[in-house]
Amino acid sequence: MALIVQKYGGSSVADAAMIRNVAQRVAATKEGGHQVVVVVSAMGDTTDDLIRLAHQITDRPDEREMDLLLSTGETISITLLAMALRSLGQKAISLTGAQAGIQTDAAHSRARIQAVDPRRILRELRHGHIVIVAGFQGTTPGMDITTLGRGGSDTTAVALAAGLKAEKCEIYTDVEGVYTADPRLVPQARPIKKIHYEEMLELASRGAKVMHPRAVELGAVYNIPILVASSFSSAPGTLIYGGTLMEIRNKVTAIAHDPDVAKITVLGVPDRPGIAAAIFGPLAKAGMNVDCIVQNASIEKTTDLTFTVAQSDLEKAMTLVDPLAKEIGARGLVSDSQLAKVSIVGTGMQNAPGYAARMFQTLYEAGINIELITTSEIRITCIIARDKMELAVRSLHRAFELETAET
Ligand code: ASP
Ligand code: MG
């Protein structure tokens, strides 16, 4: 008998019929002789609706109240799923994050899980219950309710799998796993059978929406195998796992894209110590997520400093950087809000320069200009014009032969 943690996302529990469908699947797992802990997200667009509602009351909702408000979305789902399971004759109990022992820091709206106290869940499992836990929420040492950031239920599920020493964590969603590219952009995209944590982390951080990067990271740290699969079909899904060096495939595994990119360039920055710190310190303090950072080699003691932020953060970032640029004596500041990011990812790319050349040649042949390039050991990212993004993803998918690759 194994302990399995399953997570069902908001689109899998969007209405009563779907909640009953999830209950059937959970019951089948239990009947297969397993102990089951289920994490659920809020129904459909509930979280967005609650955020909108709060903003109808005030422009600046209090963080603590906001977290308590948003936590109600998941509280609705767990109770309804427990009822659905009971009506199937199963023993089931719902627990809020606090009741389930999810302990977080006090950073409202982006809290980090600090520990999982598994005692209550284990007790309920011993009593033969299916335990249903509210995703995305936890509690501070002072007993205030926190939320983990948008999409945080994945993180709850993997953290519980680690805390309960579960055999595996299954993430059920509205797509059949992780694809070689977004099938909405590339009809030939194919589901990937197995992928390494590192590769999945790169994809998730570069725009692949199927899993939250924090959850992948946790899975890697605690070595929890994660299956991503559809809650509507019996397709096998994608296994995210540790793999060994022996299994490294000599190829690109998948292509990620992110249409939400804006670029800021500080021109003619004096080349002396402390300048980058002077700019990025205040941005970090303001909680701004800065992504690619590129500094040119300096010519005649000045350099250009370019970085990217989400499009929605551009205005705020410009307001912050403008006075800083003046202060350090930069020549000017320019921005571009119409950009996108395309990335090729694969452990097989390590120390193989041919991949970069092939990527650049492919984009060139498609008539696409590259604005910025950044790389990691297993990823190459190009920033390009947003209206060229689809073309870029399709061309790269073809160039790296992903429609026929063994996945
Ligand atoms: N309901 C939350 C959100 O929409 C958490 C989640 O779905 O994972 O962000
Ligand atoms: Mg959601």
GROMACS .gro file of C-alpha atoms and ligand atoms in nm:
model
  417
    1MET     CA    1   0.000   0.000   0.000
    2ALA     CA    2   0.148   0.327  -0.112
    3LEU     CA    3   0.074   0.682  -0.001
    4ILE     CA    4  -0.009   0.897  -0.303
    5VAL     CA    5  -0.064   1.273  -0.313
    6GLN     CA    6  -0.289   1.389  -0.597
    7LYS     CA    7  -0.354   1.748  -0.693
    8TYR     CA    8  -0.646   1.870  -0.905
    9GLY     CA    9  -0.625   2.219  -1.051
   10GLY     CA   10  -0.901   2.479  -1.072
   11SER     CA   11  -1.006   2.380  -1.425
   12SER     CA   12  -1.054   2.019  -1.309
   13VAL     CA   13  -1.300   2.118  -1.033
   14ALA     CA   14  -1.475   2.407  -1.211
   15ASP     CA   15  -1.832   2.285  -1.148
   16ALA     CA   16  -2.030   2.021  -0.959
   17ALA     CA   17  -2.011   1.762  -1.239
   18MET     CA   18  -1.634   1.802  -1.258
   19ILE     CA   19  -1.601   1.767  -0.881
   20ARG     CA   20  -1.796   1.441  -0.905
   21ASN     CA   21  -1.561   1.328  -1.185
   22VAL     CA   22  -1.260   1.401  -0.963
   23ALA     CA   23  -1.425   1.213  -0.676
   24GLN     CA   24  -1.458   0.905  -0.901
   25ARG     CA   25  -1.090   0.917  -0.988
   26VAL     CA   26  -0.983   0.964  -0.627
   27ALA     CA   27  -1.210   0.680  -0.516
   28ALA     CA   28  -1.060   0.452  -0.783
   29THR     CA   29  -0.710   0.526  -0.650
   30LYS     CA   30  -0.821   0.447  -0.296
   31GLU     CA   31  -0.986   0.127  -0.417
   32GLY     CA   32  -0.657   0.033  -0.585
   33GLY     CA   33  -0.534  -0.018  -0.227
   34HIS     CA   34  -0.359   0.315  -0.170
   35GLN     CA   35  -0.373   0.584   0.092
   36VAL     CA   36  -0.469   0.907  -0.078
   37VAL     CA   37  -0.414   1.271   0.010
   38VAL     CA   38  -0.581   1.509  -0.236
   39VAL     CA   39  -0.490   1.875  -0.283
   40VAL     CA   40  -0.737   2.096  -0.470
   41SER     CA   41  -0.733   2.447  -0.611
   42ALA     CA   42  -1.022   2.691  -0.612
   43MET     CA   43  -1.302   2.618  -0.860
   44GLY     CA   44  -1.240   2.765  -1.208
   45ASP     CA   45  -1.178   3.140  -1.196
   46THR     CA   46  -1.276   3.180  -0.830
   47THR     CA   47  -0.942   3.330  -0.726
   48ASP     CA   48  -0.956   3.591  -1.005
   49ASP     CA   49  -1.318   3.670  -0.917
   50LEU     CA   50  -1.230   3.721  -0.549
   51ILE     CA   51  -0.941   3.950  -0.641
   52ARG     CA   52  -1.173   4.153  -0.863
   53LEU     CA   53  -1.429   4.174  -0.585
   54ALA     CA   54  -1.174   4.302  -0.336
   55HIS     CA   55  -1.069   4.573  -0.582
   56GLN     CA   56  -1.431   4.682  -0.612
   57ILE     CA   57  -1.415   4.757  -0.239
   58THR     CA   58  -1.075   4.926  -0.226
   59ASP     CA   59  -0.778   5.003  -0.452
   60ARG     CA   60  -0.537   4.873  -0.194
   61PRO     CA   61  -0.677   4.573  -0.010
   62ASP     CA   62  -0.500   4.486   0.312
   63GLU     CA   63  -0.266   4.189   0.256
   64ARG     CA   64  -0.380   3.992   0.555
   65GLU     CA   65  -0.747   4.029   0.472
   66MET     CA   66  -0.674   3.951   0.106
   67ASP     CA   67  -0.507   3.622   0.195
   68LEU     CA   68  -0.793   3.518   0.418
   69LEU     CA   69  -1.036   3.611   0.140
   70LEU     CA   70  -0.848   3.415  -0.128
   71SER     CA   71  -0.812   3.112   0.098
   72THR     CA   72  -1.191   3.075   0.091
   73GLY     CA   73  -1.171   2.968  -0.276
   74GLU     CA   74  -0.983   2.648  -0.189
   75THR     CA   75  -1.196   2.597   0.122
   76ILE     CA   76  -1.504   2.571  -0.099
   77SER     CA   77  -1.344   2.305  -0.321
   78ILE     CA   78  -1.224   2.079  -0.040
   79THR     CA   79  -1.562   2.064   0.130
   80LEU     CA   80  -1.748   1.988  -0.194
   81LEU     CA   81  -1.499   1.719  -0.291
   82ALA     CA   82  -1.530   1.560   0.055
   83MET     CA   83  -1.910   1.556   0.014
   84ALA     CA   84  -1.879   1.404  -0.334
   85LEU     CA   85  -1.653   1.128  -0.201
   86ARG     CA   86  -1.883   1.057   0.091
   87SER     CA   87  -2.177   1.024  -0.145
   88LEU     CA   88  -1.976   0.756  -0.324
   89GLY     CA   89  -1.954   0.570   0.005
   90GLN     CA   90  -1.592   0.668   0.074
   91LYS     CA   91  -1.458   0.790   0.406
   92ALA     CA   92  -1.326   1.139   0.339
   93ILE     CA   93  -1.238   1.449   0.538
   94SER     CA   94  -1.142   1.799   0.427
   95LEU     CA   95  -0.872   2.003   0.598
   96THR     CA   96  -0.770   2.366   0.551
   97GLY     CA   97  -0.399   2.439   0.510
   98ALA     CA   98  -0.378   2.531   0.879
   99GLN     CA   99  -0.553   2.211   0.988
  100ALA     CA  100  -0.326   2.009   0.761
  101GLY     CA  101  -0.014   2.150   0.927
  102ILE     CA  102   0.112   2.371   0.642
  103GLN     CA  103   0.330   2.623   0.825
  104THR     CA  104   0.454   2.929   0.637
  105ASP     CA  105   0.638   3.253   0.693
  106ALA     CA  106   0.435   3.572   0.725
  107ALA     CA  107   0.494   3.710   0.374
  108HIS     CA  108   0.130   3.755   0.277
  109SER     CA  109   0.038   3.673  -0.085
  110ARG     CA  110   0.375   3.505  -0.145
  111ALA     CA  111   0.436   3.300   0.168
  112ARG     CA  112   0.694   3.023   0.170
  113ILE     CA  113   0.626   2.689   0.333
  114GLN     CA  114   0.860   2.645   0.628
  115ALA     CA  115   0.744   2.310   0.755
  116VAL     CA  116   0.472   2.052   0.725
  117ASP     CA  117   0.346   1.904   1.050
  118PRO     CA  118   0.202   1.576   0.919
  119ARG     CA  119   0.040   1.453   1.241
  120ARG     CA  120  -0.324   1.538   1.169
  121ILE     CA  121  -0.313   1.403   0.814
  122LEU     CA  122  -0.143   1.082   0.925
  123ARG     CA  123  -0.405   1.032   1.196
  124GLU     CA  124  -0.688   1.072   0.943
  125LEU     CA  125  -0.517   0.831   0.704
  126ARG     CA  126  -0.484   0.575   0.982
  127HIS     CA  127  -0.859   0.604   1.035
  128GLY     CA  128  -0.905   0.507   0.672
  129HIS     CA  129  -0.994   0.853   0.543
  130ILE     CA  130  -0.916   1.005   0.209
  131VAL     CA  131  -0.771   1.339   0.321
  132ILE     CA  132  -0.853   1.646   0.114
  133VAL     CA  133  -0.631   1.948   0.172
  134ALA     CA  134  -0.682   2.306   0.055
  135GLY     CA  135  -0.400   2.406  -0.178
  136PHE     CA  136  -0.232   2.747  -0.196
  137GLN     CA  137  -0.276   2.827   0.175
  138GLY     CA  138  -0.100   2.790   0.505
  139THR     CA  139  -0.072   2.950   0.844
  140THR     CA  140   0.190   3.162   1.020
  141PRO     CA  141   0.321   3.081   1.368
  142GLY     CA  142   0.078   3.354   1.485
  143MET     CA  143  -0.215   3.165   1.325
  144ASP     CA  144  -0.279   3.409   1.042
  145ILE     CA  145  -0.379   3.259   0.710
  146THR     CA  146  -0.134   3.308   0.424
  147THR     CA  147  -0.136   3.223   0.053
  148LEU     CA  148   0.162   3.095  -0.145
  149GLY     CA  149   0.139   3.305  -0.462
  150ARG     CA  150  -0.068   3.239  -0.775
  151GLY     CA  151  -0.063   2.880  -0.886
  152GLY     CA  152   0.058   2.777  -0.540
  153SER     CA  153  -0.146   2.457  -0.508
  154ASP     CA  154   0.121   2.266  -0.699
  155THR     CA  155   0.366   2.370  -0.429
  156THR     CA  156   0.128   2.255  -0.155
  157ALA     CA  157   0.099   1.914  -0.321
  158VAL     CA  158   0.472   1.855  -0.359
  159ALA     CA  159   0.544   1.988  -0.007
  160LEU     CA  160   0.288   1.745   0.135
  161ALA     CA  161   0.434   1.459  -0.066
  162ALA     CA  162   0.773   1.543   0.086
  163GLY     CA  163   0.639   1.595   0.439
  164LEU     CA  164   0.438   1.271   0.433
  165LYS     CA  165   0.712   1.076   0.254
  166ALA     CA  166   0.465   0.986  -0.018
  167GLU     CA  167   0.561   0.750  -0.295
  168LYS     CA  168   0.471   1.004  -0.562
  169CYS     CA  169   0.289   1.323  -0.636
  170GLU     CA  170   0.036   1.330  -0.920
  171ILE     CA  171  -0.064   1.666  -1.064
  172TYR     CA  172  -0.391   1.646  -1.259
  173THR     CA  173  -0.474   1.929  -1.494
  174ASP     CA  174  -0.655   2.012  -1.818
  175VAL     CA  175  -0.372   1.905  -2.051
  176GLU     CA  176  -0.221   1.561  -2.106
  177GLY     CA  177   0.117   1.642  -1.957
  178VAL     CA  178   0.422   1.840  -2.065
  179TYR     CA  179   0.459   1.886  -2.439
  180THR     CA  180   0.758   1.948  -2.664
  181ALA     CA  181   0.599   2.294  -2.718
  182ASP     CA  182   0.261   2.450  -2.646
  183PRO     CA  183   0.019   2.248  -2.865
  184ARG     CA  184  -0.192   2.561  -2.916
  185LEU     CA  185   0.101   2.715  -3.104
  186VAL     CA  186   0.246   2.400  -3.256
  187PRO     CA  187  -0.013   2.140  -3.360
  188GLN     CA  188   0.268   1.883  -3.410
  189ALA     CA  189   0.384   1.918  -3.048
  190ARG     CA  190   0.403   1.585  -2.865
  191PRO     CA  191   0.360   1.483  -2.504
  192ILE     CA  192   0.688   1.408  -2.327
  193LYS     CA  193   0.696   1.076  -2.140
  194LYS     CA  194   0.979   1.155  -1.899
  195ILE     CA  195   1.168   1.473  -1.817
  196HIS     CA  196   1.438   1.564  -1.565
  197TYR     CA  197   1.367   1.807  -1.281
  198GLU     CA  198   1.628   2.047  -1.417
  199GLU     CA  199   1.474   2.056  -1.761
  200MET     CA  200   1.125   2.099  -1.621
  201LEU     CA  201   1.246   2.378  -1.394
  202GLU     CA  202   1.394   2.562  -1.692
  203LEU     CA  203   1.073   2.517  -1.893
  204ALA     CA  204   0.847   2.622  -1.605
  205SER     CA  205   1.060   2.929  -1.531
  206ARG     CA  206   1.066   3.029  -1.899
  207GLY     CA  207   0.694   3.038  -1.956
  208ALA     CA  208   0.564   2.678  -1.971
  209LYS     CA  209   0.248   2.709  -1.764
  210VAL     CA  210   0.181   2.345  -1.691
  211MET     CA  211   0.358   2.338  -1.353
  212HIS     CA  212   0.466   2.597  -1.101
  213PRO     CA  213   0.849   2.632  -1.090
  214ARG     CA  214   0.857   2.636  -0.711
  215ALA     CA  215   0.684   2.298  -0.702
  216VAL     CA  216   0.934   2.150  -0.948
  217GLU     CA  217   1.220   2.282  -0.737
  218LEU     CA  218   1.075   2.123  -0.423
  219GLY     CA  219   1.033   1.797  -0.609
  220ALA     CA  220   1.398   1.803  -0.707
  221VAL     CA  221   1.519   1.886  -0.355
  222TYR     CA  222   1.318   1.605  -0.194
  223ASN     CA  223   1.342   1.371  -0.492
  224ILE     CA  224   0.966   1.327  -0.527
  225PRO     CA  225   0.863   1.177  -0.862
  226ILE     CA  226   0.592   1.402  -1.007
  227LEU     CA  227   0.343   1.282  -1.265
  228VAL     CA  228   0.164   1.553  -1.466
  229ALA     CA  229  -0.147   1.417  -1.638
  230SER     CA  230  -0.500   1.502  -1.745
  231SER     CA  231  -0.795   1.474  -1.509
  232PHE     CA  232  -1.021   1.413  -1.808
  233SER     CA  233  -0.847   1.123  -1.983
  234SER     CA  234  -0.638   0.820  -1.906
  235ALA     CA  235  -0.339   0.932  -2.115
  236PRO     CA  236  -0.016   0.836  -1.935
  237GLY     CA  237   0.109   1.194  -1.878
  238THR     CA  238   0.464   1.313  -1.810
  239LEU     CA  239   0.689   1.187  -1.533
  240ILE     CA  240   0.922   1.449  -1.385
  241TYR     CA  241   1.207   1.268  -1.214
  242GLY     CA  242   1.573   1.269  -1.116
  243GLY     CA  243   1.727   1.060  -1.391
  244THR     CA  244   2.096   0.987  -1.405
  245LEU     CA  245   2.375   1.111  -1.625
  246MET     CA  246   2.361   0.788  -1.822
  247GLU     CA  247   2.017   0.884  -1.942
  248ILE     CA  248   2.103   1.224  -2.080
  249ARG     CA  249   1.966   1.245  -2.428
  250ASN     CA  250   2.176   1.422  -2.679
  251LYS     CA  251   1.908   1.662  -2.788
  252VAL     CA  252   1.668   1.944  -2.717
  253THR     CA  253   1.375   1.824  -2.506
  254ALA     CA  254   1.126   2.106  -2.546
  255ILE     CA  255   1.065   2.468  -2.637
  256ALA     CA  256   0.917   2.722  -2.398
  257HIS     CA  257   0.780   3.064  -2.478
  258ASP     CA  258   0.668   3.364  -2.278
  259PRO     CA  259   0.479   3.646  -2.449
  260ASP     CA  260   0.500   3.877  -2.148
  261VAL     CA  261   0.840   4.043  -2.178
  262ALA     CA  262   0.949   4.407  -2.162
  263LYS     CA  263   1.305   4.534  -2.187
  264ILE     CA  264   1.474   4.830  -2.023
  265THR     CA  265   1.816   4.957  -2.131
  266VAL     CA  266   2.015   5.205  -1.925
  267LEU     CA  267   2.245   5.371  -2.178
  268GLY     CA  268   2.594   5.503  -2.119
  269VAL     CA  269   2.634   5.382  -1.765
  270PRO     CA  270   2.970   5.478  -1.610
  271ASP     CA  271   3.180   5.164  -1.576
  272ARG     CA  272   3.268   5.153  -1.207
  273PRO     CA  273   3.198   4.926  -0.911
  274GLY     CA  274   2.858   4.951  -0.744
  275ILE     CA  275   2.653   5.064  -1.043
  276ALA     CA  276   2.462   4.740  -1.099
  277ALA     CA  277   2.397   4.719  -0.725
  278ALA     CA  278   2.263   5.077  -0.727
  279ILE     CA  279   2.008   4.986  -0.993
  280PHE     CA  280   1.905   4.633  -0.901
  281GLY     CA  281   1.902   4.686  -0.523
  282PRO     CA  282   1.598   4.917  -0.530
  283LEU     CA  283   1.423   4.698  -0.789
  284ALA     CA  284   1.463   4.395  -0.565
  285LYS     CA  285   1.340   4.591  -0.265
  286ALA     CA  286   1.025   4.679  -0.459
  287GLY     CA  287   0.965   4.306  -0.514
  288MET     CA  288   1.023   4.338  -0.887
  289ASN     CA  289   1.104   4.021  -1.071
  290VAL     CA  290   1.399   4.103  -1.298
  291ASP     CA  291   1.474   3.830  -1.547
  292CYS     CA  292   1.751   3.842  -1.808
  293ILE     CA  293   2.029   4.087  -1.723
  294VAL     CA  294   2.293   4.175  -1.980
  295GLN     CA  295   2.578   4.422  -1.943
  296ASN     CA  296   2.785   4.509  -2.249
  297ALA     CA  297   3.163   4.514  -2.249
  298SER     CA  298   3.253   4.874  -2.178
  299ILE     CA  299   3.380   5.111  -2.443
  300GLU     CA  300   3.556   5.428  -2.325
  301LYS     CA  301   3.454   5.368  -1.965
  302THR     CA  302   3.079   5.345  -2.023
  303THR     CA  303   2.854   5.049  -2.082
  304ASP     CA  304   2.487   4.969  -2.151
  305LEU     CA  305   2.288   4.768  -1.901
  306THR     CA  306   1.980   4.583  -2.027
  307PHE     CA  307   1.731   4.376  -1.833
  308THR     CA  308   1.382   4.237  -1.878
  309VAL     CA  309   1.071   4.246  -1.660
  310ALA     CA  310   0.711   4.133  -1.710
  311GLN     CA  311   0.518   4.376  -1.928
  312SER     CA  312   0.284   4.456  -1.640
  313ASP     CA  313   0.584   4.564  -1.429
  314LEU     CA  314   0.736   4.792  -1.693
  315GLU     CA  315   0.580   5.118  -1.579
  316LYS     CA  316   0.669   5.062  -1.217
  317ALA     CA  317   1.024   4.958  -1.310
  318MET     CA  318   1.073   5.268  -1.528
  319THR     CA  319   0.950   5.493  -1.247
  320LEU     CA  320   1.203   5.333  -1.014
  321VAL     CA  321   1.497   5.329  -1.254
  322ASP     CA  322   1.456   5.679  -1.400
  323PRO     CA  323   1.585   5.873  -1.094
  324LEU     CA  324   1.855   5.608  -1.032
  325ALA     CA  325   1.983   5.642  -1.388
  326LYS     CA  326   2.010   6.018  -1.346
  327GLU     CA  327   2.181   5.978  -1.012
  328ILE     CA  328   2.457   5.754  -1.148
  329GLY     CA  329   2.510   5.978  -1.451
  330ALA     CA  330   2.375   5.745  -1.720
  331ARG     CA  331   2.320   5.895  -2.065
  332GLY     CA  332   1.961   5.777  -2.103
  333LEU     CA  333   1.692   5.516  -2.058
  334VAL     CA  334   1.494   5.331  -2.326
  335SER     CA  335   1.233   5.059  -2.307
  336ASP     CA  336   1.045   4.821  -2.534
  337SER     CA  337   0.724   4.657  -2.415
  338GLN     CA  338   0.646   4.439  -2.720
  339LEU     CA  339   0.882   4.147  -2.667
  340ALA     CA  340   0.869   3.774  -2.607
  341LYS     CA  341   1.104   3.502  -2.497
  342VAL     CA  342   1.167   3.170  -2.670
  343SER     CA  343   1.387   2.906  -2.510
  344ILE     CA  344   1.521   2.569  -2.612
  345VAL     CA  345   1.581   2.335  -2.319
  346GLY     CA  346   1.755   2.000  -2.288
  347THR     CA  347   2.022   1.835  -2.073
  348GLY     CA  348   2.178   1.710  -2.396
  349MET     CA  349   2.290   2.065  -2.478
  350GLN     CA  350   2.556   2.077  -2.210
  351ASN     CA  351   2.888   2.173  -2.363
  352ALA     CA  352   2.753   2.132  -2.714
  353PRO     CA  353   2.788   2.465  -2.897
  354GLY     CA  354   2.612   2.334  -3.207
  355TYR     CA  355   2.272   2.394  -3.048
  356ALA     CA  356   2.318   2.769  -3.015
  357ALA     CA  357   2.433   2.798  -3.375
  358ARG     CA  358   2.133   2.598  -3.496
  359MET     CA  359   1.892   2.810  -3.294
  360PHE     CA  360   2.033   3.138  -3.427
  361GLN     CA  361   2.040   3.010  -3.786
  362THR     CA  362   1.677   2.896  -3.758
  363LEU     CA  363   1.563   3.235  -3.632
  364TYR     CA  364   1.766   3.409  -3.901
  365GLU     CA  365   1.609   3.194  -4.175
  366ALA     CA  366   1.265   3.283  -4.039
  367GLY     CA  367   1.357   3.652  -4.065
  368ILE     CA  368   1.353   3.703  -3.687
  369ASN     CA  369   1.586   3.951  -3.519
  370ILE     CA  370   1.736   3.851  -3.183
  371GLU     CA  371   1.733   4.131  -2.925
  372LEU     CA  372   1.906   3.952  -2.639
  373ILE     CA  373   2.051   3.608  -2.571
  374THR     CA  374   2.090   3.439  -2.234
  375THR     CA  375   2.193   3.085  -2.154
  376SER     CA  376   2.224   2.833  -1.875
  377GLU     CA  377   2.396   2.494  -1.890
  378ILE     CA  378   2.088   2.336  -2.041
  379ARG     CA  379   1.896   2.629  -2.195
  380ILE     CA  380   1.932   2.897  -2.460
  381THR     CA  381   1.687   3.187  -2.452
  382CYS     CA  382   1.639   3.453  -2.720
  383ILE     CA  383   1.437   3.768  -2.668
  384ILE     CA  384   1.256   3.862  -2.989
  385ALA     CA  385   0.963   4.077  -3.109
  386ARG     CA  386   0.633   3.947  -2.970
  387ASP     CA  387   0.465   3.931  -3.311
  388LYS     CA  388   0.734   3.684  -3.422
  389MET     CA  389   0.695   3.452  -3.125
  390GLU     CA  390   0.464   3.194  -3.280
  391LEU     CA  391   0.674   3.173  -3.593
  392ALA     CA  392   0.986   3.128  -3.379
  393VAL     CA  393   0.839   2.846  -3.171
  394ARG     CA  394   0.714   2.662  -3.482
  395SER     CA  395   1.042   2.705  -3.668
  396LEU     CA  396   1.249   2.583  -3.373
  397HIS     CA  397   1.019   2.287  -3.314
  398ARG     CA  398   1.081   2.183  -3.675
  399ALA     CA  399   1.454   2.260  -3.674
  400PHE     CA  400   1.518   2.045  -3.367
  401GLU     CA  401   1.300   1.766  -3.510
  402LEU     CA  402   1.071   1.755  -3.209
  403GLU     CA  403   0.773   1.632  -3.407
  404THR     CA  404   0.947   1.301  -3.459
  405ALA     CA  405   1.172   1.282  -3.152
  406GLU     CA  406   1.159   0.995  -2.904
  407THR     CA  407   1.009   1.156  -2.594
  408ASP     N1  408  -0.632   2.920  -0.672
  408ASP     C1  409  -0.498   2.971  -0.676
  408ASP     C2  410  -0.473   3.047  -0.805
  408ASP     O1  411  -0.562   3.054  -0.888
  408ASP     C3  412  -0.395   2.863  -0.655
  408ASP     C4  413  -0.387   2.760  -0.765
  408ASP     O2  414  -0.471   2.755  -0.852
  408ASP     O3  415  -0.292   2.680  -0.761
  408ASP     O4  416  -0.367   3.100  -0.823
  409MG      MG  417  -0.611   2.839  -1.010
   0.00000   0.00000   0.00000
